[in-house]
Coordinates of C-alpha atoms in Angstrom, one line a residue:
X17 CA 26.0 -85.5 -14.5
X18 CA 23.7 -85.9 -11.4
X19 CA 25.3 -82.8 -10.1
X20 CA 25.0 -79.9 -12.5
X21 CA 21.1 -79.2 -12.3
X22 CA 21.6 -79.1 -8.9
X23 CA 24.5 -76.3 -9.2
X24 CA 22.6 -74.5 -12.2
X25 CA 19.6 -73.9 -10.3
X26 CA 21.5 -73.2 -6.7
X27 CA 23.3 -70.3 -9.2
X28 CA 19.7 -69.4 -10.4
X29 CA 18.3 -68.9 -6.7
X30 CA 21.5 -66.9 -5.8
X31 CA 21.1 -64.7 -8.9
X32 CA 17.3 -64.4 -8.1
X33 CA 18.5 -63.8 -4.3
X34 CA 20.6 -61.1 -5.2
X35 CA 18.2 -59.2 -7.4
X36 CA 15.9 -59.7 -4.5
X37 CA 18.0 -58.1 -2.7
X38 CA 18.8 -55.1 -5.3
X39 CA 15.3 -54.1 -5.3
X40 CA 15.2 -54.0 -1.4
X41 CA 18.2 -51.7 -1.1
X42 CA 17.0 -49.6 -3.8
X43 CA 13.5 -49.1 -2.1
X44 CA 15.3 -48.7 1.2
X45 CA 18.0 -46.2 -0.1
X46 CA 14.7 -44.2 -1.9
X47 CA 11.7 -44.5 1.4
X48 CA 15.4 -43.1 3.3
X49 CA 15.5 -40.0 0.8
X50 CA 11.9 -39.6 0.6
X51 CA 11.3 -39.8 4.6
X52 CA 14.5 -36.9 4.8
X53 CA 12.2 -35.1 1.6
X54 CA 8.5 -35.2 3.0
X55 CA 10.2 -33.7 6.5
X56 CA 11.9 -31.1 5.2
X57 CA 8.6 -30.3 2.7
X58 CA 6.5 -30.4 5.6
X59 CA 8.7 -27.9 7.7
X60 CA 8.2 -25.7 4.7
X61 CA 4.6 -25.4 5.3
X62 CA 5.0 -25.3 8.9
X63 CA 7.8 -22.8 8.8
X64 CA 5.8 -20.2 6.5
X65 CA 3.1 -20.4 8.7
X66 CA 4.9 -19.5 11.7
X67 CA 6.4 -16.9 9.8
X68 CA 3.3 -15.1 8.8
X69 CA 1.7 -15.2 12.3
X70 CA 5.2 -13.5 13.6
X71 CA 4.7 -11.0 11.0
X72 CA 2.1 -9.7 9.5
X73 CA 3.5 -7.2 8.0
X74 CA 5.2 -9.1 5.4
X75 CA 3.9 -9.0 2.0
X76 CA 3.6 -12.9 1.2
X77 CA 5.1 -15.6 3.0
X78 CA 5.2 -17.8 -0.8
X79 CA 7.4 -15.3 -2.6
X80 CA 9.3 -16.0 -5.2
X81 CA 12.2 -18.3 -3.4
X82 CA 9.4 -19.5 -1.6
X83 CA 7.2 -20.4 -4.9
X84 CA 10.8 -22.2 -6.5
X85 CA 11.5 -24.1 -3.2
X86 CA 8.0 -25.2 -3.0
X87 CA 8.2 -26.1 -6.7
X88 CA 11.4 -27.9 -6.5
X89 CA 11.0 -29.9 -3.8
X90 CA 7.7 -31.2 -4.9
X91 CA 9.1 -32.4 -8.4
X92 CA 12.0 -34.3 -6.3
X93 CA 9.4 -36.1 -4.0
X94 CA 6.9 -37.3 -7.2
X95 CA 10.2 -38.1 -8.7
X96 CA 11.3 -40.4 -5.8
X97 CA 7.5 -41.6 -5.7
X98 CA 7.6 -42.8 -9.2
X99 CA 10.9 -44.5 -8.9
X100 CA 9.5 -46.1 -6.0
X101 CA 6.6 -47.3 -7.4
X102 CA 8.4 -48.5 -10.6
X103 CA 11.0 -50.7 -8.3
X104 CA 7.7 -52.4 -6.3
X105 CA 6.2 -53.1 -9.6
X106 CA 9.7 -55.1 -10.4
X107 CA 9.1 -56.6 -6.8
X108 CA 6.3 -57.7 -7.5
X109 CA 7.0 -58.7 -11.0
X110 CA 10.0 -60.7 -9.8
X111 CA 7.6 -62.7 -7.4
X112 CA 4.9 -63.1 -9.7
X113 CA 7.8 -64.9 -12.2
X114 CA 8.9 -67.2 -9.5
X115 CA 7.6 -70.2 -9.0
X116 CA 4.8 -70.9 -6.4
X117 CA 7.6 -73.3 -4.4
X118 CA 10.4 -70.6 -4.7
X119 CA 8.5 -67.7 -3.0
X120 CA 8.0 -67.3 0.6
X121 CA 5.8 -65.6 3.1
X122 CA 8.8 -63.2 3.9
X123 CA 9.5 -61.7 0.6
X124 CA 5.3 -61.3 0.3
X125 CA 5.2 -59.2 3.4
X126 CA 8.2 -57.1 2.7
X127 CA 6.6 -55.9 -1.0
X128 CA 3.4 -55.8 1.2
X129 CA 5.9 -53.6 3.6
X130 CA 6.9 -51.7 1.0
X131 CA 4.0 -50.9 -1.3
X132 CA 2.4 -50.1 2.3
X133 CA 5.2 -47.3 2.7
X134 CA 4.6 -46.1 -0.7
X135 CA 0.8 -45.7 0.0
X136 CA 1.7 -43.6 3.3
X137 CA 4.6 -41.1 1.5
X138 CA 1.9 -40.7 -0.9
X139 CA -0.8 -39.8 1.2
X140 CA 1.8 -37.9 3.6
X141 CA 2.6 -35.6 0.2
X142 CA -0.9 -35.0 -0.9
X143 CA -2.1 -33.9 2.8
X144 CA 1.0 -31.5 2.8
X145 CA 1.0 -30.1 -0.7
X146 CA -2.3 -29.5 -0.1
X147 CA -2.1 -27.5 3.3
X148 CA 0.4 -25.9 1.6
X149 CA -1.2 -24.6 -1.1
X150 CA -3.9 -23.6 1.4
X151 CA -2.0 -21.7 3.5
X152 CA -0.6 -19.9 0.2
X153 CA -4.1 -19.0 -1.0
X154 CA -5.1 -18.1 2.3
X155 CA -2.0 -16.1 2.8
X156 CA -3.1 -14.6 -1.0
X157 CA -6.6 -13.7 -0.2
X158 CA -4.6 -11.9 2.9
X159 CA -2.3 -9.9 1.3
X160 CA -5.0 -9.0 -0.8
X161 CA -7.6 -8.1 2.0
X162 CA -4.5 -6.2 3.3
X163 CA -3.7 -4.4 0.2
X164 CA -7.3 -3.3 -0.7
X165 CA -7.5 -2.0 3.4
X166 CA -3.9 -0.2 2.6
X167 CA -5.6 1.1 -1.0
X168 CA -8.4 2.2 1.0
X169 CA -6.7 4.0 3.9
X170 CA -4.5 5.7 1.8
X171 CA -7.2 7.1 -0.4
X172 CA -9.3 8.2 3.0
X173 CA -5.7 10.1 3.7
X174 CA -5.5 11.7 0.7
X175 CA -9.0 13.2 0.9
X176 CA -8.2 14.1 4.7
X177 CA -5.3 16.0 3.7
X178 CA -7.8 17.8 0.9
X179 CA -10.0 18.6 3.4
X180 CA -7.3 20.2 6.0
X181 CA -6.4 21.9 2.9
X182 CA -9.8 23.4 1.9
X183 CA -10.3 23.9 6.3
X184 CA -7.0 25.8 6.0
X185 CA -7.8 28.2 3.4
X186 CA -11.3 28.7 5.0
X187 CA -9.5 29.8 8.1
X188 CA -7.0 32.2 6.2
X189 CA -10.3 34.0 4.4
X190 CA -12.1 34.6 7.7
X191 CA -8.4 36.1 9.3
X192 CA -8.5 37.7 6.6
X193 CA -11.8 39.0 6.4
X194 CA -11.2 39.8 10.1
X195 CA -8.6 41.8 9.5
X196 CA -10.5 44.0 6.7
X197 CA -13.0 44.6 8.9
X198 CA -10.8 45.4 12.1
X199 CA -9.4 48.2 9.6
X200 CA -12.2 49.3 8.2
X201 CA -13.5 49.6 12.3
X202 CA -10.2 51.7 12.9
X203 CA -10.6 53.9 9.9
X204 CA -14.0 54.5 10.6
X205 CA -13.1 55.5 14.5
X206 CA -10.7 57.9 13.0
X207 CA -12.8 59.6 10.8
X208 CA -15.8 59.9 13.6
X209 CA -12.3 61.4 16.0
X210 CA -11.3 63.6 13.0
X211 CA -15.4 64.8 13.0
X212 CA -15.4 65.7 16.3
X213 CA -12.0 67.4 16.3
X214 CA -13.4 69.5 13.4
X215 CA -16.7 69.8 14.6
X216 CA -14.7 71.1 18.0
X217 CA -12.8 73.6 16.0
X218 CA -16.1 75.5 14.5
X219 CA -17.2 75.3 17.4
X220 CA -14.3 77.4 19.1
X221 CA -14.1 79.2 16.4
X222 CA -17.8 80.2 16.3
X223 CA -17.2 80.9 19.8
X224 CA -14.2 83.4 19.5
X225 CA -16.5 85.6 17.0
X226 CA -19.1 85.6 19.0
X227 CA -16.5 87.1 22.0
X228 CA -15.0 89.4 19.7
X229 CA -16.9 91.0 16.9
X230 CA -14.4 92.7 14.8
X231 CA -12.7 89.5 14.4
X232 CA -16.3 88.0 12.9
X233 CA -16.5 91.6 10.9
X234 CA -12.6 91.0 10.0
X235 CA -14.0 87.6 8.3
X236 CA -17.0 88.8 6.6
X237 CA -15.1 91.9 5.0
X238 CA -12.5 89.1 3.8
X239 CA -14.9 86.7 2.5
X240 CA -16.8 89.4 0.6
X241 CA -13.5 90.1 -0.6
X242 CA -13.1 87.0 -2.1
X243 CA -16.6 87.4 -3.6
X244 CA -15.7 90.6 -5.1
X245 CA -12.8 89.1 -7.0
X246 CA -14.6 86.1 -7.4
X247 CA -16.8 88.2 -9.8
X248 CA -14.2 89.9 -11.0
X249 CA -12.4 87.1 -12.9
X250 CA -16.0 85.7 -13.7
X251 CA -16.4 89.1 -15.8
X252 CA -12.8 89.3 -17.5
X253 CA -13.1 85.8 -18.5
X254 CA -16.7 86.2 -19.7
X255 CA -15.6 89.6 -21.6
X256 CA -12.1 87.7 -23.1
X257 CA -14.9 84.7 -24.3
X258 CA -17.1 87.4 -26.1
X259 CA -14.2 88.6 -28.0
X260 CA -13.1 85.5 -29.3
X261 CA -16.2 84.6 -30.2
X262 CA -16.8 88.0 -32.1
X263 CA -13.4 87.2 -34.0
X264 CA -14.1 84.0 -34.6
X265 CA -17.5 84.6 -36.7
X266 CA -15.9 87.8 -38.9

């Protein structure tokens, strides 16, 4: 009879050892998979940065793999940092439930260890989530900046090409206009050549009556010739007008 409280609570500090001891391994097994998390998260950031400094001719670094990764990987760590927070609270719960004789400095500096491990994850993840998101909006208002220069440049193209347009027509009216007036010069040098060259034939012509006379009497006999019958038709057709006239009124 003497012996059974003493085996009843030797089983009640093994059971309350053991679930001590749970909780441990569960917060190791979690700070494990969190330290692995907030390194890879934080090589993320660190990786798009480098990326964008390579490049620059990239559109955006947080695309839409980027965005999902981001997203995902920041929903697993404030998973594992609830679950970690939850399984302190039970640490501490579980102390505050034993007995002042049954706890011990160790198991107080280990939830101190541990809540102090929490407190740093946390901290690590807000720092990085937040240069994260500040490299994306920076990266943003670039790609904007970029887009607007791009906008910009293009439009400034676009009216060049107008204008080395309108510059190319304006050069194809003056050839043209050149060329009208080149012609216009050539006809008019041909006509002043063709005035001379008649003017030079009267001339030689005048000449060659005043040498030989009957050739200049020759001429006037024939152009009063032409006279004559000039008149003649004037006075046959004036005659055939009369008489139709005449026939016309009876």
């Amino acid at each position: 009879m003497i012996r059974t409280p003493y085996k009843m609570s030797n089983n009640i500090v093994i059971s309350n050892s053991r679930n001590w001891e749970d909780l441990r391994k569960q917060a190791r097994q979690i700070e494990n998979e969190l330290d692995m998390k907030l390194v890879s998260f934080s090589k993320l950031g660190t990786g798009q940065l480098k990326e964008f400094q390579r490049s620059e001719e990239k559109e955006s670094l947080l695309g839409s793999n980027s965005n999902r990764m981001f997203d995902t990987m920041s929903l697993e760590i404030e998973r594992l940092l609830l679950r970690l927070t939850e399984i302190n609270d039970d640490m501490s719960s579980y102390l505050s439930n034993m007995s002042i004789g049954e706890t011990n400095g160790a198991q107080l500096h280990t939830m101190q260890r541990h809540r102090d491990i929490l407190q740093d994850y946390s901290h690590e993840f807000i720092k990085t989530k937040a240069n994260i998101k500040a490299s994306k909006d920076r990266e943003d208002l670039l790609g904007s900046v970029k887009k607007d220069i791009s906008e910009y440049k293009s439009g400034l193209s676009r009216r060049t090409d107008l204008y080395l347009k309108e510059n190319d027509h304006i050069r194809n009216s003056d050839r043209l206009a050149d060329e009208a007036i080149d012609i216009a010069m050539s006809t008019k040098e041909n006509l002043a050549s063709q005035r001379k060259m008649f003017h030079s034939m009267s001339n030689r012509i005048l000449s060659l009556g005043n040498r030989f006379p009957q050739i200049n009497s020759l001429f006037q006999k024939i152009n009063m010739r032409k006279k004559r019958d000039t008149i003649i038709i004037a006075i046959v057709i004036s005659v055939c007008l009369i008489i139709l006239l005449l026939y016309s009124f009876r």
